[in-house]
Short mmCIF file of C-alpha atoms in Angstrom, two decimals:
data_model
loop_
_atom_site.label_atom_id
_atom_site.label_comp_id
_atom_site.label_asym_id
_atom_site.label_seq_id
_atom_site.Cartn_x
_atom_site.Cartn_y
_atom_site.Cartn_z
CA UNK A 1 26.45 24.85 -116.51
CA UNK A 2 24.82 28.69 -116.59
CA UNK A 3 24.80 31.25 -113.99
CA UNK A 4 21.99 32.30 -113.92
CA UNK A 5 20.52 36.02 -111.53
CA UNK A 6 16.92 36.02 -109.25
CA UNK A 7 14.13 38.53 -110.28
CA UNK A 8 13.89 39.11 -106.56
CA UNK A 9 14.70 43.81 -106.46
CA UNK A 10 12.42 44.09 -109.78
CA UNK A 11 9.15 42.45 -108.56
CA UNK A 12 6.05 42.32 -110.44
CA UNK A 13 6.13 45.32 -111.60
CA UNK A 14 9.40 45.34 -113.42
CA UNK A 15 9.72 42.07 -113.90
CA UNK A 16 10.15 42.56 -117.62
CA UNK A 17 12.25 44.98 -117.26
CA UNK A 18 14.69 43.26 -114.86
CA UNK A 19 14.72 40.59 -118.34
CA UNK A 20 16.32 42.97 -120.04
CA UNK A 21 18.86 44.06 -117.17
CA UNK A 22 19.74 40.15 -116.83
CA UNK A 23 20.09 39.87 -119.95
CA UNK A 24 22.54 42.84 -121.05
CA UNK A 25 24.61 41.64 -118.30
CA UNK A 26 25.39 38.36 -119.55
CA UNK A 27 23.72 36.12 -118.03
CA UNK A 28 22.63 32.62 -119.15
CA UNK A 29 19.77 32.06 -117.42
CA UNK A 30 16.55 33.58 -114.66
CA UNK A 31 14.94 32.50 -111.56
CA UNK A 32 11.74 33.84 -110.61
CA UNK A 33 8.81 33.01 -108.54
CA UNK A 34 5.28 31.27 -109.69
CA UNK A 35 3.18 34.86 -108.62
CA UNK A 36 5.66 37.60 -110.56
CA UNK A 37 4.99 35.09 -113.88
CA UNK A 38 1.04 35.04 -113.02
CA UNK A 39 0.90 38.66 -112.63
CA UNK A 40 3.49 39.51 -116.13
CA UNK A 41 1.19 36.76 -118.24
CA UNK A 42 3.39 33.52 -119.41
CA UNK A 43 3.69 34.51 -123.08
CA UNK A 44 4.59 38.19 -122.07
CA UNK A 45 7.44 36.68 -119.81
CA UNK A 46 8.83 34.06 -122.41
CA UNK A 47 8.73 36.25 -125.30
CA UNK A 48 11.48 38.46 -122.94
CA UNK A 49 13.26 35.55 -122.31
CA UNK A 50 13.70 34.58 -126.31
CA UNK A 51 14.28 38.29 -126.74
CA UNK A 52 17.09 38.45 -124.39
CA UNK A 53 18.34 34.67 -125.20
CA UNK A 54 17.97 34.08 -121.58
CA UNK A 55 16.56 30.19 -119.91
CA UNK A 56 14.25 30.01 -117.14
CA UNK A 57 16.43 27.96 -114.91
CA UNK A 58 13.58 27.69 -111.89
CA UNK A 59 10.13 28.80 -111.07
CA UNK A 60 9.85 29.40 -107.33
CA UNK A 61 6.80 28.40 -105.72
CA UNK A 62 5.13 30.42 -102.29
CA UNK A 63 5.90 28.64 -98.94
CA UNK A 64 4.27 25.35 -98.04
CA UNK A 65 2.43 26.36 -95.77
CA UNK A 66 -1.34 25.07 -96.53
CA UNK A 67 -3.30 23.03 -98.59
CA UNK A 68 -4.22 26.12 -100.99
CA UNK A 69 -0.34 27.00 -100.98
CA UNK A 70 0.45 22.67 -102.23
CA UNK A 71 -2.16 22.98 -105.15
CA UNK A 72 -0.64 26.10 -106.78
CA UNK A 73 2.73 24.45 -106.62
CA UNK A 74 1.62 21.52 -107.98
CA UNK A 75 -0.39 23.91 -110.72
CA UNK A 76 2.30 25.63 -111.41
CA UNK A 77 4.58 22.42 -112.31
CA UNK A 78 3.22 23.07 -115.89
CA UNK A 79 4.08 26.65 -116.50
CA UNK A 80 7.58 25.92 -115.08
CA UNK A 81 7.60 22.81 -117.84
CA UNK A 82 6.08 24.92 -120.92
CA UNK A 83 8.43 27.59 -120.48
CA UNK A 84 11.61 25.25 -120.33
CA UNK A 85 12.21 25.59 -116.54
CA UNK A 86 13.89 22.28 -115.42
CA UNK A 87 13.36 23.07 -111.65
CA UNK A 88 10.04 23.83 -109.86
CA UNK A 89 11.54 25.77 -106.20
CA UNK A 90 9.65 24.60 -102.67
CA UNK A 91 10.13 26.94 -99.76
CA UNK A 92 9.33 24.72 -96.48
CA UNK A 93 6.98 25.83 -93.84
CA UNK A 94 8.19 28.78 -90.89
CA UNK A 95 8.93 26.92 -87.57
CA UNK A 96 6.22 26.41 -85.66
CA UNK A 97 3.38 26.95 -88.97
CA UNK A 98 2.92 23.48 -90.13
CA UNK A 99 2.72 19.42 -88.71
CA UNK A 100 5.08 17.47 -89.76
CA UNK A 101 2.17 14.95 -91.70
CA UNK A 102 0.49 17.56 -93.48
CA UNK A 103 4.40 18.71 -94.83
CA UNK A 104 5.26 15.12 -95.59
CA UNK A 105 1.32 15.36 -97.74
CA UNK A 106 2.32 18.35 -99.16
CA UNK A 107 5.77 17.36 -100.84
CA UNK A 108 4.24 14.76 -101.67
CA UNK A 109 1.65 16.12 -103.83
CA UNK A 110 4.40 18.75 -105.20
CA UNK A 111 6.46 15.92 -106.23
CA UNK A 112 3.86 14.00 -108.12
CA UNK A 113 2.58 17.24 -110.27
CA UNK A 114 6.20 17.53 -111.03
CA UNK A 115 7.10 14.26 -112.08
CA UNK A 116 4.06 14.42 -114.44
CA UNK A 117 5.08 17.97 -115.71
CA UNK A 118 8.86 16.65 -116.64
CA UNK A 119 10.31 19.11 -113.57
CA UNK A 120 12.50 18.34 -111.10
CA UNK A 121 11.08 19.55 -107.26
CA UNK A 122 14.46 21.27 -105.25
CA UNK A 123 13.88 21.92 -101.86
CA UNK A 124 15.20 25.19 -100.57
CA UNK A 125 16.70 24.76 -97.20
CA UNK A 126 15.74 27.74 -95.60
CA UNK A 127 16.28 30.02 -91.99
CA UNK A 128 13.29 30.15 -90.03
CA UNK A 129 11.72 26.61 -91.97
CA UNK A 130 11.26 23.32 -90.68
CA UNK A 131 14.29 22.87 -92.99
CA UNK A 132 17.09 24.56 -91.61
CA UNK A 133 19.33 22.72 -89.57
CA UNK A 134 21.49 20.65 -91.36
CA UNK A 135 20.17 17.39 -89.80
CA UNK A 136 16.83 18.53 -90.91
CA UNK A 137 17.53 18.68 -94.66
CA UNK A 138 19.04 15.02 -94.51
CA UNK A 139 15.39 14.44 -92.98
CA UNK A 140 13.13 15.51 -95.51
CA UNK A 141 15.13 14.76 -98.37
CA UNK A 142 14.89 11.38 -96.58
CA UNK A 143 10.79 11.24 -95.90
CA UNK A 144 10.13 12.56 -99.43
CA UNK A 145 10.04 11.42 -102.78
CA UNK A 146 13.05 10.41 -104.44
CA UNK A 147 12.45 12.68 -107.01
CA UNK A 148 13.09 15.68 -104.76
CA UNK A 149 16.55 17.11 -104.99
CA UNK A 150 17.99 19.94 -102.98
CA UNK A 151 18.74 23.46 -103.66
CA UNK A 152 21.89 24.30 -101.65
CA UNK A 153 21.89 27.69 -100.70
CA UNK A 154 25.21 29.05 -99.84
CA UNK A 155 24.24 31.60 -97.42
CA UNK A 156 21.50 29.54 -95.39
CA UNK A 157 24.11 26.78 -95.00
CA UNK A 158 26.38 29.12 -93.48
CA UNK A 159 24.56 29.81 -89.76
CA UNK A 160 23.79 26.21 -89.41
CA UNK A 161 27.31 24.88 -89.89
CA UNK A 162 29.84 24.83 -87.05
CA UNK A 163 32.73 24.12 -89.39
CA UNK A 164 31.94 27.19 -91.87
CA UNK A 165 32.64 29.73 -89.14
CA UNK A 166 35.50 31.27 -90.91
CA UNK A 167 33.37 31.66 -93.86
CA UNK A 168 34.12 27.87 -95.63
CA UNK A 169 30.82 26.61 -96.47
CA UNK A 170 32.50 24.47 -98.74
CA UNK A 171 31.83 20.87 -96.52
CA UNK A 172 28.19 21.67 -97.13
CA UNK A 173 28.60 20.87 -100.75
CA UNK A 174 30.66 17.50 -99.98
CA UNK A 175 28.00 16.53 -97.22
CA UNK A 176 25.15 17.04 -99.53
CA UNK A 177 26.74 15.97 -103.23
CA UNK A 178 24.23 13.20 -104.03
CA UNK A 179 21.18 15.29 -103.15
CA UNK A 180 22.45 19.21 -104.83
CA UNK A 181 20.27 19.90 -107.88
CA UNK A 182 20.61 23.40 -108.08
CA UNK A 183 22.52 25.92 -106.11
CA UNK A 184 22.18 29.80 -105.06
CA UNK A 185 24.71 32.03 -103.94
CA UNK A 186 24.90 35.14 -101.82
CA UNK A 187 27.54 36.21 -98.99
CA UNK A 188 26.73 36.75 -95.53
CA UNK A 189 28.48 39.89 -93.35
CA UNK A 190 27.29 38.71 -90.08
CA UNK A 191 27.36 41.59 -87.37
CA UNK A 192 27.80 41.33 -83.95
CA UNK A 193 25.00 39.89 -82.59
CA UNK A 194 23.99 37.96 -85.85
CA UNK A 195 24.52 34.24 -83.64
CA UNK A 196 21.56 35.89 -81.35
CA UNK A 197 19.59 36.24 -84.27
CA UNK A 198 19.86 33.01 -85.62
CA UNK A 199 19.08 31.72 -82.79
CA UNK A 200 15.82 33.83 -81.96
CA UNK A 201 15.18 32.55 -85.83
CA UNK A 202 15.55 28.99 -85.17
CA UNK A 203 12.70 29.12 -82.42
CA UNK A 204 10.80 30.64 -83.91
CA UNK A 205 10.81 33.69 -82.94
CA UNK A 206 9.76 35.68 -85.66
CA UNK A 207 9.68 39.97 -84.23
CA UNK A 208 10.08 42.07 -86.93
CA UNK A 209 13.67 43.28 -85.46
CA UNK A 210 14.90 40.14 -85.35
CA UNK A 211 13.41 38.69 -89.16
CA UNK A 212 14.85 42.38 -90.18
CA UNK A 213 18.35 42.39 -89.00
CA UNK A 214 18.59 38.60 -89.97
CA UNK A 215 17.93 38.68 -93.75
CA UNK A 216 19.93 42.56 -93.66
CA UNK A 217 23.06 39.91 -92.93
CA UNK A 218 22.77 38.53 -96.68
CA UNK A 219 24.94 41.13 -99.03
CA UNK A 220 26.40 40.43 -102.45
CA UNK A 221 29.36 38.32 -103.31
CA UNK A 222 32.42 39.42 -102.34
CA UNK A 223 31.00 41.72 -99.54
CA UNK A 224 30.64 38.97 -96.59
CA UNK A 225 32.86 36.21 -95.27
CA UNK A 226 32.27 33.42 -97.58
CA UNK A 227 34.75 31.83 -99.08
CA UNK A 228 33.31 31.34 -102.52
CA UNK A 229 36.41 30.15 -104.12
CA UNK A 230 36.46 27.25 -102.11
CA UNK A 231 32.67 26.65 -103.10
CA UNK A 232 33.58 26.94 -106.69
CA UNK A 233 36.59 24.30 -106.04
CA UNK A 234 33.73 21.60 -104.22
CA UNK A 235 31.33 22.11 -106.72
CA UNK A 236 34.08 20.87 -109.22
CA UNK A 237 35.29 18.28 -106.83
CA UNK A 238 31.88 16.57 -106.98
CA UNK A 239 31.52 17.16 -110.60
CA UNK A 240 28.32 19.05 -110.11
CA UNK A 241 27.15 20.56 -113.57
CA UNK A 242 23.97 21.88 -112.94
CA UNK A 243 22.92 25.64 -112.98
CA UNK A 244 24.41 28.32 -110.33
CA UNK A 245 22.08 31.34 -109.86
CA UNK A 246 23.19 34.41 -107.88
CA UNK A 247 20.46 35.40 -105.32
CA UNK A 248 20.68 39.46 -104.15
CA UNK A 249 17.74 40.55 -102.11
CA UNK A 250 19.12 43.45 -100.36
CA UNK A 251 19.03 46.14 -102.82
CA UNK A 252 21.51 49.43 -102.29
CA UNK A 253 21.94 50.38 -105.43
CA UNK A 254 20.63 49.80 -109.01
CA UNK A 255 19.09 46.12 -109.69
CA UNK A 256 21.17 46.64 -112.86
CA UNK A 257 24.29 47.20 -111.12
CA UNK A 258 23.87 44.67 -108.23
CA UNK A 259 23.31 42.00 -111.33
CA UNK A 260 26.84 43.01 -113.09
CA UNK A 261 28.89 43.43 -110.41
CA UNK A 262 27.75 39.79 -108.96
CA UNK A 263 28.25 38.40 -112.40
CA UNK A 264 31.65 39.68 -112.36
CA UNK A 265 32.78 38.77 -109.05
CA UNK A 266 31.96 35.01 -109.86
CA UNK A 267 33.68 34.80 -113.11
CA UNK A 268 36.62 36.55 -111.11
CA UNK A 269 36.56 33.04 -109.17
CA UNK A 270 35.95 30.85 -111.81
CA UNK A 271 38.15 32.49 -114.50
CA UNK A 272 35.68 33.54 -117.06
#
């Protein structure tokens, strides 16, 4: 098992650069989408992964959204294989964007091109997607390939669970323990009206207010209500030993600094 940090605050840009932040912090491992690796070049980006002994742990694909959207997925199942990636990321359709056939299709087609590029498709349940609602990833993890595993995302399982309201997502992990492949995790500091905003999410109601104060909710660890020591004791109790990558996407201070003080929060829970 690695931990692994997202390339989310650096961008295209500084993509490299946020290689070598990673990578002086101790991390094992990367996650980054299918575009930032496009725009860097693939050689550019794995020679700063040998040169900071760092693995690509997933390549995250755009949201599935069109056709054009499924056949750069399924493209990009071979860059996520020849630079040692073992998961290729799928971000499900906003509510209200995409039929249900032409998602079925899509996953379809995803999961093929990465079954033939040695890659294992995770779905990302996600806020705002046709996969959101817990009953919803049992559904599509259901209606697609077997091959497609989940990518539990501690702070997207937290809204959508009526026993995690003290901040215990833990029964997430137990309900889905055949299906997690991969796992993220970032807190949640929910203000006052965040239940309004999930809500307005959920039908799709997608103002720029609402998507705003929504995602603002997600924080570092240690900085919401999440209880990730009791995430850290389910993961053990179903003897997952897959990669754990820490997802930050509001940035307040240094990438660099965001990226240690994460990295120390969760060995502070697990002891290392």
């Amino acid at each position: 098992m690695g931990v692994g940090f997202t390339t989310i605050m650096y961008g295209e840009e500084s993509l490299l650069d946020g290689l070598a932040d990673i990578g002086a912090c101790r991390y094992d491992g990367v996650e980054t989408s299918l575009g930032e690796i496009e725009a860097v070049g693939a050689d550019a980006f794995a020679e700063q992964l040998d040169a900071y002994d760092l693995d690509l742990y997933c390549t995250m694909g755009e949201w599935l959204e069109t056709q054009g959207a499924a056949d750069r997925i399924a493209a990009g199942a071979e860059t996520a294989a020849d630079l040692g990636a073992p998961y290729l990321g799928i971000l499900p359709p906003h509510r209200g964007t995409t039929a249900d056939e032409d998602f079925e299709r899509w996953l379809g087609e995803v999961c093929d091109a990465a079954a033939e590029a040695g890659v294992t498709p995770v779905l990302h349940h996600h806020g705002g997607t046709k996969v959101e609602q817990l009953d919803e990833i049992e559904e599509w993890l259901d209606r697609a390939p077997d091959s497609l595993g989940l990518l539990w995302d501690s702070a997207h399982h937290y809204p959508y669970d009526p026993e995690s309201a003290d901040g215990d997502v833990s029964d997430g992990v137990r309900r889905f323990a055949d299906d997690i492949e991969y796992v993220h995790l970032k807190d949640v500091a929910p203000g006052a009206n965040f239940d309004d905003l999930v809500e307005a999410i959920s039908n799709g109601e997608f103002k720029l207010d609402t998507v705003f104060l929504y995602y603002d909710a997600f924080t570092d660890l240690g900085e919401g209500v999440i209880d990730f020591a009791a995430v850290h004791e389910a993961l053990d109790e179903i003897g997952y030993d897959g990669h754990i990558t820490i997802e930050v996407e509001n940035q307040n201070k240094p990438p660099v600094i965001h990226a240690k003080e994460n990295l120390d929060y969760w060995w502070s829970i697990t002891g290392q």
